[in-house]
Structure formats: structure tokens, C-alpha cells
Amino acid sequence: MAKPTPEQLAKINQLARVPLTEDEAYVFPAKLVGDQIIPRRFYRLTPNFLRKMAVQAREGVSLLLDHSWANMGVMTIPLGRTFDSRLQMDGDELALYADHYMKLGQEVGDIKIDQIAEGIDAGTIFDTSIGFTVTSQTCSICGQEYFGGNCPHIRGREYDSKLCTVDINDGDLMENSLVFDGAYPGAGVVGMSNTSDLQSAIKCEALSEDAKSLPSGGRVFYSFSGKSGLDGFVLQQDKNNEAETQAKGDDTVTDEQKAALAAAQTQATALAAANSVLGQIRATLSVDNDSDILSKLTSLSAQAADGATYKVKITEQACGAGVRALGEAFNVEAMKTALSHLPVSEIEKIGATYEAQAQAALGGGGRHTQGDDVNLPEGALNGTSPTNSQNDGGEKTPEQLKALAREEARAALKNTGRGNLLKEDK
């Protein structure tokens, strides 16, 4: 069964009251409708209405079985919902596609969602049909309201070799239904690859109120709605094609204008790249605004300087401990070079090891009296080396302990691959 991508799941969970996991959500894409004439019914949905439907499909409309709301006495509970949409050119047809989701494991009445999903996967459930309301439908011949007006034409008939159709200009998308035989050609479940195939997707932007020119042959959508009034939209790809055509060559454009258009395209590309880099920097620094980047970098620079100072300090301490532990056998300069490539935590560990070896070699600085006896140890007055109760065995001389520590250090360095840092005994 098709699982949602992370991007799809995020859109789904904007609609779900309780967030769904990728294992709970079943998704599938479907072609809802297009701007071609519906056979035998002679209706046609205009691009204006399709654009409005695309917005409503992104907001989420119900997924039903066989338009159950239209059948009296039949329970109408949605099986799923749309969560995304796109307008796409299929040849000469402007088509509306939508992505749907259902929650696996649910039962609606006596219908199991998993069985519906299995039918879609098997290809036995494939046709769809939209349910919608209409507030404006005009005659393609005279442009008047087809119903309740003064239009004298009959849909499906020809007038001066021109077919009469009813153009549906406005209304609302209510639902999409899984059916056995849809009315619009090609409407139905499509291959899952279409969920991410946006190469021919149509992107619109609001038409500026002070626009004086439009791309040659460009398309403009107008949305008529009681809520928003009259809204105009132009296709972004048409505008881009126009700029590209002008940059390459057009007899109506001067060389200076061509150069200016080419420069503007170069600047736009550079600006887009710069904005992308800035976005990555903001994400890395965990800041929301560009204005916060400089202060964050200043703070990080100060922390880096403090870190560098601390690293020098603990490196000196580690090397000092190494000299105390190994004497002339310890190669200070080579060790500093090696430690400079290590993180602070590793330098601290190495320094602690050398410090422990130095303590053992030098007798640990412990006292030589035992218990409450404040008298000097036996032999102290005649020059005999005192014993150290803190050393293992208590019988080794400082020279012996130092030699032992040196050998242990050599072995430790060889085990870590740093045996070259010890000077050879002469």
C-alpha cells in the first residue's frame, strides 16, 4: 500500500485532528476533471472554475463512494479527504489533479478502509467523479446565462457550425467519489508516480492591478466569487517563456532591451542562489531572520576564541605532565603537533594519563610518615632512600619507579600508534 512521503504526511497532519503516522495513512493521486467538453452532456468547466477547485482541493474535500449524498436514505460519511492539488497541462487539456488520503484500520459503516485501499492497489477501483455546485453557467454561443435567462440555444446542437455547450464558470467543489463509471474522460486514480511529477504543473500568481501588458498568447484566469469578488491570475510559466523568448530574439524588442532582460534573468538566478544559501545558513545557525546571522556569528567567534585559548592551555599542561613522567624521552614539539589535531576531550584524557604516570614516577608527593608516628622513617638520617607507602610494593626506589613509568608510557604510546613521539634512549 502506498505510504505518504514526509512532505505529504506533513500536509495530511495539518488537516488531521490527531496526527497520523506513515503506516496509518494511505495515499493515492487522482485526476478529478479538466476543461474539455463532457461527452453526451455538453458541459465544460472553465479554467477559472478549475483554478478555484484546485484551491478547495488543497484545503480538503471529502472522498466518498458513488456520490452517496445524492441518494436519499444512504449514509454519507467520508472515507477520506483530499490534501493537495495541482493544475497540469495534458496536451491541450488543462487538468486538475488531487492527492487523497485514508486512514488504514478504520471502518465506515460496514466498509473497511483497508479493503478500499486494496482495491485501488489492485486496479479494480479506478474511476472517480466529482460532486460540485454551480453558481454561474453560460451559453458558449451567446454568453448569456443558459438557465433562467434569454439564451435561445440548446446545448449539443450546432449553430453556424459551432457547437453549443454550457460553460460552468463558478461554484464550489464538494467531494470526489470512487465510482464504477465516471462521466469525465480520464478521471480516476492515476499512477503513484504522478504524485511527484510536477514538470508540467501550472503555477499562477495574482495579476497586478497596474499591469499594462501580458505575454503574447498568454492565458489569464479570472475567478468570480461572492466571497472574493473578481480575482485575476496569470500563469508564471507563460511569463517566463515570454522573458526567455525576448532574451533570445524578438523583432519587436531592441538590443538594449534584450541585454537588459538577459541581465535581469542573470540577477534573478544569482538572487535565488543567494537566498538558498542564506536559508541554509539560517538553518545551520538556528536563527529565523537574516538580521540575526551577524550577532550569532559574533557570539560563535568569541566562543571559538575562548576554546582555542583553552586548547593551548590544556596542551601545555599535558606536555608538562609528559615531561615529568618521561623526562628527556618525551618529545614535546612532536606531541604538541599531534595534540593540535585532536579534540579537547581527547587532549584532556591524554593529559590525565601523563599526570598519573608523573605522580607514580615522582612518588606522588605523598608523606613519608606512617600513622601517628611523626618520627623519620628508618634509615632517613644515614642517607638511605625512604620507602613510599603509596607506591605499589613499597620497596621500589624513585629511580626504579621512574623507569617503570617510562616503560608503561612507551607501551601506551605504541598501542595508540604514537610511539614515534618518544625520543630514543642513548
XYZ file of C-alpha atoms in Angstrom:
426
model
C 0.000 0.000 0.000
C 1.194 3.488 -0.842
C 2.706 5.361 2.073
C 2.940 9.163 2.144
C 6.234 10.962 1.708
C 7.377 13.122 4.667
C 6.128 16.223 2.795
C 2.735 14.617 2.138
C 2.409 13.437 5.744
C 3.076 16.976 6.972
C 0.223 18.291 4.775
C -2.083 15.478 5.906
C -1.419 16.214 9.573
C -2.374 19.846 9.046
C -5.887 18.511 8.420
C -5.971 15.576 10.856
C -7.231 16.254 14.385
C -4.919 13.516 15.678
C -1.606 13.234 13.777
C -1.269 10.125 11.624
C 1.870 8.061 11.091
C 3.101 6.967 7.675
C 1.845 3.448 8.445
C -1.678 4.731 9.180
C -2.115 6.994 6.140
C -2.848 5.512 2.710
C -2.431 7.989 -0.161
C -3.303 7.964 -3.845
C -3.489 10.589 -6.619
C -6.436 11.015 -8.979
C -7.383 13.145 -11.931
C -10.558 14.983 -10.950
C -11.622 16.827 -14.092
C -10.387 19.064 -16.917
C -11.543 21.832 -19.243
C -12.682 19.534 -22.087
C -16.315 19.054 -23.052
C -18.046 16.306 -21.066
C -19.364 13.834 -23.689
C -23.140 13.478 -24.171
C -23.752 16.162 -21.548
C -22.094 19.074 -23.341
C -20.857 20.777 -20.199
C -17.400 22.297 -19.888
C -15.646 23.577 -16.766
C -13.737 26.779 -17.470
C -10.113 27.350 -16.354
C -11.427 29.938 -13.876
C -13.502 27.320 -12.092
C -10.725 24.713 -12.221
C -8.340 27.141 -10.512
C -10.867 27.725 -7.727
C -11.419 23.960 -7.374
C -7.651 23.433 -7.052
C -7.592 25.761 -4.043
C -10.540 23.963 -2.444
C -8.951 20.538 -3.052
C -5.799 21.686 -1.256
C -7.952 22.781 1.666
C -9.501 19.304 1.734
C -12.806 17.981 0.360
C -14.471 14.649 1.139
C -13.732 11.354 -0.555
C -16.965 9.356 -0.888
C -18.320 6.232 -2.549
C -20.624 6.757 -5.547
C -21.930 10.242 -4.574
C -23.780 8.733 -1.605
C -25.037 12.194 -0.524
C -27.264 12.264 -3.625
C -29.050 9.026 -2.689
C -31.803 9.530 -0.134
C -31.583 7.205 2.844
C -27.953 6.232 2.197
C -25.453 7.033 4.929
C -22.923 9.636 3.836
C -19.688 9.520 5.836
C -16.423 10.360 4.070
C -13.896 7.573 3.609
C -11.042 10.008 3.172
C -10.092 13.511 2.125
C -8.044 15.439 -0.414
C -4.963 17.232 0.919
C -3.128 18.602 -2.126
C -3.781 19.514 -5.759
C -2.200 20.800 -8.942
C -3.238 22.096 -12.347
C -1.423 20.408 -15.194
C -1.372 20.622 -18.976
C -2.171 17.240 -20.571
C -1.661 18.127 -24.218
C -4.318 20.759 -24.985
C -6.246 19.975 -21.818
C -5.934 21.873 -18.543
C -6.495 19.146 -15.946
C -6.989 19.197 -12.181
C -5.282 16.513 -10.094
C -5.623 15.940 -6.351
C -3.917 13.766 -3.746
C -6.168 11.841 -1.335
C -5.605 10.083 1.970
C -7.499 7.500 4.016
C -6.742 6.115 7.471
C -5.981 2.415 7.413
C -7.706 0.237 10.000
C -10.901 2.307 10.002
C -14.392 1.047 9.296
C -17.140 3.319 7.948
C -20.417 1.534 8.483
C -19.766 -1.887 7.013
C -16.990 -0.629 4.720
C -13.391 -1.393 5.644
C -10.886 1.209 4.519
C -8.188 -1.449 4.057
C -10.391 -3.217 1.503
C -10.881 0.017 -0.441
C -7.117 0.598 -0.415
C -6.503 -2.953 -1.624
C -8.985 -2.418 -4.460
C -7.190 0.762 -5.533
C -3.834 -1.036 -5.448
C -5.286 -3.948 -7.441
C -6.747 -1.577 -10.051
C -10.312 -2.801 -9.526
C -11.325 0.553 -8.045
C -10.177 3.192 -10.512
C -12.852 5.619 -11.781
C -13.708 8.832 -9.931
C -16.317 11.546 -10.310
C -16.549 14.958 -8.649
C -19.592 16.474 -6.957
C -19.892 20.263 -7.143
C -22.301 23.167 -7.006
C -22.718 25.736 -9.773
C -23.448 29.444 -9.431
C -22.693 30.590 -12.985
C -23.190 28.659 -16.245
C -23.333 30.418 -19.572
C -24.006 29.549 -23.194
C -20.875 29.183 -25.327
C -22.717 30.761 -28.295
C -24.262 33.929 -26.869
C -22.539 34.197 -23.488
C -25.820 34.585 -21.579
C -26.884 32.540 -18.571
C -28.038 29.249 -20.010
C -30.763 28.585 -17.446
C -33.385 31.165 -16.459
C -32.147 33.749 -18.937
C -32.805 34.782 -22.503
C -30.441 32.262 -24.146
C -32.229 30.717 -27.176
C -29.679 27.961 -27.811
C -29.765 24.265 -26.938
C -26.634 22.512 -25.710
C -25.383 19.773 -28.021
C -26.656 21.482 -31.154
C -24.606 23.373 -33.708
C -25.192 26.964 -34.742
C -23.273 28.099 -37.818
C -21.027 25.044 -37.388
C -20.287 25.977 -33.779
C -21.258 23.512 -31.037
C -23.324 24.886 -28.181
C -22.016 23.946 -24.731
C -22.763 25.093 -21.207
C -19.670 26.725 -19.720
C -19.541 26.371 -15.943
C -17.738 29.471 -14.656
C -18.145 29.346 -10.896
C -19.303 27.194 -7.991
C -17.738 25.023 -5.322
C -16.088 21.607 -5.257
C -17.896 19.470 -2.678
C -16.405 15.988 -2.977
C -14.732 13.374 -5.132
C -16.276 9.910 -5.341
C -14.946 6.480 -6.209
C -17.400 5.190 -8.835
C -17.762 2.383 -11.351
C -18.061 4.665 -14.421
C -17.080 8.332 -14.250
C -18.509 10.956 -16.596
C -15.346 12.895 -17.424
C -12.908 11.082 -19.761
C -9.692 10.138 -17.979
C -10.915 10.998 -14.494
C -9.793 8.435 -11.953
C -6.917 7.011 -9.938
C -3.596 7.578 -11.679
C -0.138 6.065 -11.261
C 1.599 6.848 -7.980
C 4.476 8.486 -9.854
C 2.154 11.375 -10.652
C 2.216 12.487 -7.024
C 5.664 13.954 -7.535
C 5.583 14.657 -11.312
C 5.323 18.413 -11.348
C 7.284 19.136 -14.515
C 4.227 20.456 -16.335
C 2.464 21.816 -13.264
C 0.740 25.163 -13.674
C 1.719 27.894 -11.248
C -0.341 31.054 -11.003
C 0.297 34.448 -9.492
C -2.045 37.364 -8.903
C -2.482 39.735 -11.826
C -1.164 43.163 -10.871
C -3.809 45.888 -10.923
C -1.482 48.239 -12.831
C -0.405 45.616 -15.431
C -0.375 47.147 -18.923
C 0.907 44.194 -20.927
C 0.691 40.422 -20.929
C 2.765 37.701 -22.585
C 1.898 37.126 -26.226
C -0.767 34.438 -26.327
C -0.651 34.184 -22.528
C -3.593 32.880 -20.517
C -5.313 34.855 -17.779
C -7.679 33.257 -15.250
C -10.433 35.271 -13.603
C -12.208 33.922 -10.549
C -15.741 35.182 -9.933
C -16.818 34.596 -6.340
C -19.285 36.130 -3.942
C -16.608 35.901 -1.249
C -13.598 37.358 -3.034
C -15.151 39.209 -5.976
C -13.160 39.309 -9.213
C -9.596 37.997 -8.998
C -7.200 37.750 -11.915
C -4.281 35.314 -12.242
C -1.571 34.836 -14.854
C 0.465 31.719 -15.499
C 4.025 32.014 -14.294
C 5.345 29.690 -16.987
C 3.850 31.915 -19.695
C 5.658 34.928 -18.233
C 8.916 33.003 -18.044
C 8.537 31.819 -21.632
C 7.932 35.391 -22.744
C 11.067 36.644 -20.984
C 13.057 33.762 -22.456
C 11.746 34.478 -25.949
C 12.577 38.148 -25.665
C 16.076 37.390 -24.388
C 16.761 35.035 -27.314
C 15.332 37.218 -30.019
C 12.198 39.129 -30.974
C 11.903 41.714 -33.740
C 9.770 43.943 -31.500
C 12.484 44.205 -28.837
C 15.611 46.340 -29.180
C 19.119 45.065 -28.480
C 19.245 47.196 -25.342
C 16.017 45.660 -24.073
C 17.313 42.158 -24.848
C 20.505 42.863 -22.922
C 18.506 44.269 -20.008
C 16.254 41.185 -19.949
C 19.259 38.862 -20.045
C 20.919 40.800 -17.209
C 17.691 40.687 -15.206
C 17.486 36.900 -15.646
C 21.119 36.534 -14.527
C 20.467 38.690 -11.466
C 17.308 36.745 -10.646
C 19.237 33.451 -10.852
C 22.016 34.824 -8.636
C 19.475 36.194 -6.162
C 17.691 32.840 -5.975
C 21.011 31.084 -5.334
C 21.932 33.625 -2.654
C 18.562 33.226 -0.948
C 19.049 29.455 -0.966
C 22.466 29.804 0.694
C 21.036 32.247 3.253
C 18.325 29.747 4.054
C 20.908 27.048 4.705
C 22.916 29.439 6.910
C 19.811 30.345 8.939
C 19.022 26.662 9.435
C 22.596 25.850 10.476
C 22.784 28.756 12.934
C 19.206 28.160 14.199
C 18.107 31.762 13.549
C 14.881 32.964 11.978
C 15.944 36.271 10.433
C 18.895 37.381 8.316
C 19.477 40.250 10.762
C 20.313 37.701 13.493
C 23.078 36.000 11.469
C 25.797 38.590 12.251
C 25.179 38.602 16.007
C 25.139 34.797 16.046
C 28.443 34.655 14.159
C 29.977 37.199 16.546
C 28.924 35.097 19.514
C 30.287 31.922 17.922
C 33.584 33.666 17.097
C 34.007 34.677 20.736
C 33.285 31.117 21.855
C 35.774 29.781 19.289
C 38.493 32.145 20.585
C 37.883 31.008 24.156
C 38.020 27.400 23.001
C 41.321 27.940 21.184
C 42.825 29.531 24.305
C 41.667 26.644 26.478
C 43.065 24.113 23.993
C 46.511 25.753 24.157
C 46.346 25.692 27.953
C 45.494 22.003 28.304
C 48.047 21.101 25.593
C 50.791 22.814 27.650
C 49.568 21.033 30.757
C 49.573 17.632 29.007
C 53.097 18.171 27.664
C 54.298 19.318 31.093
C 52.930 16.150 32.636
C 54.594 14.125 29.879
C 57.986 15.663 30.651
C 57.577 14.971 34.358
C 56.622 11.384 33.613
C 59.170 10.529 30.924
C 61.885 13.153 31.205
C 64.050 13.533 28.098
C 62.288 10.625 26.381
C 59.253 12.860 25.865
C 59.278 14.735 22.511
C 57.442 17.975 23.396
C 57.266 19.580 19.938
C 56.087 16.409 18.219
C 53.461 15.900 20.921
C 52.164 19.494 20.550
C 51.772 18.946 16.806
C 49.907 15.687 17.367
C 47.610 17.164 20.015
C 46.733 20.142 17.822
C 44.739 17.794 15.586
C 42.771 16.236 18.428
C 39.559 17.463 20.087
C 39.778 18.991 23.557
C 38.217 15.928 25.193
C 40.991 13.655 23.860
C 43.735 16.070 24.949
C 42.274 16.097 28.466
C 42.346 12.289 28.591
C 45.976 12.122 27.396
C 46.999 14.830 29.872
C 45.324 12.945 32.732
C 47.204 9.766 31.757
C 50.584 11.520 31.748
C 49.757 13.219 35.053
C 49.031 9.853 36.663
C 52.343 8.484 35.321
C 54.192 11.550 36.620
C 52.655 11.065 40.063
C 53.857 7.464 40.105
C 57.334 8.351 38.816
C 57.893 11.177 41.272
C 56.492 9.393 44.290
C 53.109 11.051 44.175
C 54.135 13.786 46.619
C 52.753 11.703 49.495
C 54.038 11.952 53.072
C 56.665 9.533 54.306
C 55.483 9.179 57.928
C 53.172 6.367 58.802
C 50.074 6.670 61.016
C 50.550 8.835 64.111
C 54.289 8.214 64.206
C 55.954 11.584 63.490
C 59.493 10.139 63.625
C 61.513 9.920 60.409
C 61.485 6.552 58.643
C 64.248 4.113 59.401
C 67.475 4.918 57.555
C 66.470 8.514 56.738
C 69.380 10.001 58.734
C 72.119 7.870 57.140
C 71.177 8.752 53.523
C 69.145 5.672 52.724
C 66.183 6.387 50.395
C 62.930 6.254 52.342
C 60.186 3.903 51.303
C 56.881 5.266 49.933
C 53.788 3.585 51.286
C 51.732 4.933 48.381
C 53.787 3.090 45.787
C 52.961 -0.473 44.783
C 55.220 -2.872 46.684
C 56.627 -0.059 48.847
C 60.180 -1.275 48.143
C 60.982 0.382 44.746
C 63.275 3.402 44.677
C 62.236 6.618 42.876
C 64.610 5.750 40.039
C 63.008 2.352 39.643
C 59.510 3.840 39.681
C 60.518 6.408 37.084
C 61.924 3.719 34.820
C 58.790 1.639 35.263
C 56.579 4.640 34.424
C 58.687 5.312 31.333
C 58.171 1.767 30.076
C 54.443 1.946 30.741
C 54.245 5.227 28.821
C 56.175 3.744 25.904
C 53.775 0.800 25.767
C 50.746 3.090 25.980
C 52.002 5.316 23.157
C 52.811 2.339 20.952
C 49.318 0.941 21.500
C 47.803 4.237 20.287
C 50.119 4.458 17.288
C 52.114 7.382 18.706
C 55.378 5.569 19.516
C 57.238 7.994 17.259
C 56.720 10.756 19.813
C 59.310 9.231 22.207
C 62.942 10.014 21.850
C 65.231 7.016 21.614
C 67.394 6.273 24.651
C 71.073 6.909 24.114
